[in-house]
mmCIF file of C-alpha atoms in Angstrom:
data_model
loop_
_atom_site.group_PDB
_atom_site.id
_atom_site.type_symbol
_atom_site.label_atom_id
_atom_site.label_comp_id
_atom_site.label_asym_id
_atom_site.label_seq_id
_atom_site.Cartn_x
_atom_site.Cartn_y
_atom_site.Cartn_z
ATOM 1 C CA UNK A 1076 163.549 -47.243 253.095
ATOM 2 C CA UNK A 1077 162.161 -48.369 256.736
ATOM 3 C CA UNK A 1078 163.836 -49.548 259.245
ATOM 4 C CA UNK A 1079 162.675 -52.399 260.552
ATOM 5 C CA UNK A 1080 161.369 -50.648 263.870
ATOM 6 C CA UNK A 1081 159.461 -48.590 261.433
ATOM 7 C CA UNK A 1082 157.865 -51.833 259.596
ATOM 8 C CA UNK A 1083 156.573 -52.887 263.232
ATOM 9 C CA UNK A 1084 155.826 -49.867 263.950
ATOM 10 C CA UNK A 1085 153.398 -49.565 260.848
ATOM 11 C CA UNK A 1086 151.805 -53.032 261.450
ATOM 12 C CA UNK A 1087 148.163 -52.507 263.071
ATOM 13 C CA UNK A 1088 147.527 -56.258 263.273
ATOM 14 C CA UNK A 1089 150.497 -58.833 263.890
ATOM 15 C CA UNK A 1090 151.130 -62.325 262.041
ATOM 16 C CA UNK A 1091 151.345 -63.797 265.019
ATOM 17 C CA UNK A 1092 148.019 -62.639 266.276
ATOM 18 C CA UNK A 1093 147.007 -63.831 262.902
ATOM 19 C CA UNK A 1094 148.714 -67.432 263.371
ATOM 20 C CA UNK A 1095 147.383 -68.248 266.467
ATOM 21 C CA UNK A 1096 143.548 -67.689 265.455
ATOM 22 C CA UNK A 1097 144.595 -70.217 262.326
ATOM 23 C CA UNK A 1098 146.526 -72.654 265.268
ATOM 24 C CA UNK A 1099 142.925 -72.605 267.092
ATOM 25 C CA UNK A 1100 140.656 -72.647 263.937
ATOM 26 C CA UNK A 1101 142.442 -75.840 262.830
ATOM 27 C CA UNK A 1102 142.882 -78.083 266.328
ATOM 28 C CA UNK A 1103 138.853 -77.271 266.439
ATOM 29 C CA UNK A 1104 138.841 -79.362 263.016
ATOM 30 C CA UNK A 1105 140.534 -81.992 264.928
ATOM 31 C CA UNK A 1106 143.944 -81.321 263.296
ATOM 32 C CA UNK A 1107 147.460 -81.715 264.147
ATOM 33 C CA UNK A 1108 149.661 -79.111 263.434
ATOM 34 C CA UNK A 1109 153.423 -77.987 263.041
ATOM 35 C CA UNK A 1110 155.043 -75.959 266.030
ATOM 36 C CA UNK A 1111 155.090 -72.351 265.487
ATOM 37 C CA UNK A 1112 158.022 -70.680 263.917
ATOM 38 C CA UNK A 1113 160.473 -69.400 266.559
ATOM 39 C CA UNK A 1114 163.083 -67.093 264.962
ATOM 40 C CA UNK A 1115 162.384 -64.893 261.906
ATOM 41 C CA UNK A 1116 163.638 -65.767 258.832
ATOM 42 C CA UNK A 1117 162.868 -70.022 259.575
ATOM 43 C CA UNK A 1118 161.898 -71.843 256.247
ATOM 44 C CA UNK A 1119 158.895 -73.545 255.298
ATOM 45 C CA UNK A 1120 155.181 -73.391 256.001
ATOM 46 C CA UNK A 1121 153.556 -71.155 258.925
ATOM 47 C CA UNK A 1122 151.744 -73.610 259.494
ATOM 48 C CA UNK A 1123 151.365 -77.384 258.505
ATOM 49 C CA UNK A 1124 147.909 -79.104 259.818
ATOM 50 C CA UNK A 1125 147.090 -82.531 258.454
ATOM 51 C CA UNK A 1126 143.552 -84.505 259.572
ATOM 52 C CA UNK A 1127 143.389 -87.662 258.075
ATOM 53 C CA UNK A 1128 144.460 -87.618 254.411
ATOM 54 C CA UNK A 1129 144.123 -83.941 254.201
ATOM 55 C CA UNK A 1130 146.885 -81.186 254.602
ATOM 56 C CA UNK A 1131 146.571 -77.425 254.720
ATOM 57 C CA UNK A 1132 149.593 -75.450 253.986
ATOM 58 C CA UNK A 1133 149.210 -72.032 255.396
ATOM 59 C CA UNK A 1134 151.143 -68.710 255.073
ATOM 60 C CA UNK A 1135 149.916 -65.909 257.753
ATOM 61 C CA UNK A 1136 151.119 -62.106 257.526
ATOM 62 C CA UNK A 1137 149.924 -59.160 259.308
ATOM 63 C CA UNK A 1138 148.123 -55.938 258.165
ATOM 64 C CA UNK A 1139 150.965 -53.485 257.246
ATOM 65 C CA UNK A 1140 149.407 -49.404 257.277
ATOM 66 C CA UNK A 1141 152.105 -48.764 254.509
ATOM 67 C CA UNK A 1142 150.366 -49.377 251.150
ATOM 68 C CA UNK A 1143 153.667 -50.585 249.324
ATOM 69 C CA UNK A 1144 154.602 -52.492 252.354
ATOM 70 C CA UNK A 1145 151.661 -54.397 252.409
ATOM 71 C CA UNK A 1146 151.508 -55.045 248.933
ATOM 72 C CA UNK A 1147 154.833 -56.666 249.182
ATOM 73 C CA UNK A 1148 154.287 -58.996 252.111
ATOM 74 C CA UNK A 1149 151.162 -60.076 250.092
ATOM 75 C CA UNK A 1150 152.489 -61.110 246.853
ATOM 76 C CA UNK A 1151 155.453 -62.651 248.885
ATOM 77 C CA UNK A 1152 153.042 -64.674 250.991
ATOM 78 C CA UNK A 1153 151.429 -65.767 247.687
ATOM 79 C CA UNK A 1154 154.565 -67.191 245.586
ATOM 80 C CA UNK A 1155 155.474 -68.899 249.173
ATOM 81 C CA UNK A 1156 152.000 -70.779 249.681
ATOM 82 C CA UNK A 1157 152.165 -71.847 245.924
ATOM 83 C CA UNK A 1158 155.752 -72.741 246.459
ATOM 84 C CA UNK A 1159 154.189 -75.572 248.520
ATOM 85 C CA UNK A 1160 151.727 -77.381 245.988
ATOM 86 C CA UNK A 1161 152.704 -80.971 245.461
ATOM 87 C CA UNK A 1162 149.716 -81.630 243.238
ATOM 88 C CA UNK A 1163 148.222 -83.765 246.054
ATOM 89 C CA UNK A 1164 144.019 -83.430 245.882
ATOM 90 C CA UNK A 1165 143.939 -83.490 249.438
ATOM 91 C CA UNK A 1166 145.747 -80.394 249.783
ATOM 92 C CA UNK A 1167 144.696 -76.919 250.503
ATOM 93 C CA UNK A 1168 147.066 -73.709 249.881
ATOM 94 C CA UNK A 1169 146.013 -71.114 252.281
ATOM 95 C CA UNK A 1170 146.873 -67.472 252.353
ATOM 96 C CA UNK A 1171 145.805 -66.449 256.228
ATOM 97 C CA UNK A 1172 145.347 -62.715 255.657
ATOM 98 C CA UNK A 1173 143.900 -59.846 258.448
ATOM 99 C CA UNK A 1174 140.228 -59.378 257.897
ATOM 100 C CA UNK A 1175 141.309 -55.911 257.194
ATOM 101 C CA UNK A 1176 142.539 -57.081 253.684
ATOM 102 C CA UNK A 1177 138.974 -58.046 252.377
ATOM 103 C CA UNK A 1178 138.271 -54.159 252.151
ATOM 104 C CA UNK A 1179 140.750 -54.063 249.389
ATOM 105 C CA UNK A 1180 140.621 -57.152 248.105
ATOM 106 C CA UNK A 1181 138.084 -56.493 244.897
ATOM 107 C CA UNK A 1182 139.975 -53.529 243.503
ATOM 108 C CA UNK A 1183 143.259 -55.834 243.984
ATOM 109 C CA UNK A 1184 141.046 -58.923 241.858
ATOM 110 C CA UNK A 1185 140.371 -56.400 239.446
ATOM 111 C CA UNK A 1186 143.560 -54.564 238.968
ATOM 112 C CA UNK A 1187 145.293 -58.280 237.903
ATOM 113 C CA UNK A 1188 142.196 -58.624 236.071
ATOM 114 C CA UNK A 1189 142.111 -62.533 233.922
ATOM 115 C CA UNK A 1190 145.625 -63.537 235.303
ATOM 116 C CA UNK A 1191 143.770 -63.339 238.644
ATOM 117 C CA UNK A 1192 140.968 -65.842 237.091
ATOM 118 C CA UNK A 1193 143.969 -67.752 235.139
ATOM 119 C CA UNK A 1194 145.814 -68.121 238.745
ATOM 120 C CA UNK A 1195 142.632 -69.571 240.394
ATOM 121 C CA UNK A 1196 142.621 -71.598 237.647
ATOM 122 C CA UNK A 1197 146.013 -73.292 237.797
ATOM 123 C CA UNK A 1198 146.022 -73.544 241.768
ATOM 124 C CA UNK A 1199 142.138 -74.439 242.532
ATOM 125 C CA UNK A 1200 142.991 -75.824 246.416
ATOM 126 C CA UNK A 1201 144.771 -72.067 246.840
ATOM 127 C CA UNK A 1202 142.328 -70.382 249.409
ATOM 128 C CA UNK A 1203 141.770 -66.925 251.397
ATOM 129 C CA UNK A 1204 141.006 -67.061 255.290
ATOM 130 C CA UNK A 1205 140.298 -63.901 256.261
ATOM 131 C CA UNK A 1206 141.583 -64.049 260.103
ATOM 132 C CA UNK A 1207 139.170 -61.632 262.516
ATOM 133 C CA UNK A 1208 141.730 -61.086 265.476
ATOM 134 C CA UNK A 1209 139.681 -59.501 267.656
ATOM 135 C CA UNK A 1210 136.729 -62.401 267.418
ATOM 136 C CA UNK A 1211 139.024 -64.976 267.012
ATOM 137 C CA UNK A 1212 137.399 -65.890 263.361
ATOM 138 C CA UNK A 1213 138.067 -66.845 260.331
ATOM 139 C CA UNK A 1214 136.461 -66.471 256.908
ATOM 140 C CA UNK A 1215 137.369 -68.541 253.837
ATOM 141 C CA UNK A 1216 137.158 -67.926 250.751
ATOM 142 C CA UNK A 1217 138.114 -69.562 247.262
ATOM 143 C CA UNK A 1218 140.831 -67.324 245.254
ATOM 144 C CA UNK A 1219 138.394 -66.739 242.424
ATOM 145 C CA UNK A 1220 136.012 -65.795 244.604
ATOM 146 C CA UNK A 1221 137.621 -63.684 246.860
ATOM 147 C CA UNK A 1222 134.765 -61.633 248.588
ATOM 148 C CA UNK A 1223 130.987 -61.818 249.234
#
């Protein structure tokens, strides 16, 4: 088990980094957003932008080196941004990821194989944004279609 000077030790890219690329991505769309989270462990959304009828609920996380580590703050990320579906067709569910995760990302589409397909299915406003820190870019991308 790691300590948790070992988990931020293995992180190469921060969720923070990540957040604040999303925070700037967004107010260029003209949206108005929730204040970042302060203290670990705070409930709710990373982030909450709404412009005009539409909302984006986001959930950021960093690149962890640890394989199982990273895993885990994925899937976790996941079941939180699909926590926050209210069924509301001007709603988008998105999972801000490290670019760093596309690399991976078809071998992790096809290890889940059709519940990956079945999951797009049942959440179609869930998205990717692939978060470039060092560019300060994103890339999105629809859950079923994941990668280029």
């Amino acid at each position: 088990h790691l300590s948790e000077k070992e988990v931020k030790m293995a992180k190469s890219v921060e969720a923070k980094s990540v957040d604040a690329v999303i925070r700037q991505y967004l107010a260029d769309k003209g949206c108005v957003m929730s204040p970042p989270k302060t203290k670990n462990g705070e409930t709710g959304a990373d982030i909450i932008a709404r412009h005009d009828k539409r909302r984006w609920f986001v959930e950021v996380i960093g690149f962890q080196e640890v394989p199982p580590l990273r895993s885990r703050e994925f899937y976790e990320a996941f079941f939180r941004v699909i926590s926050r579906d209210e069924d509301n067709p001007d709603d988008t569910l998105v999972l801000g990821l490290p670019k760093r995760f596309k690399q991976g990302m078809k071998q992790r589409m096809k290890h889940y194989g059709v519940a990956w397909q079945k999951l797009g299915k049942a959440f179609p406003n869930l998205v990717i944004w692939y978060v470039d820190t060092e560019q300060n870019k994103v890339e999105e991308y629809s859950w079923l279609v994941p990668v280029d």
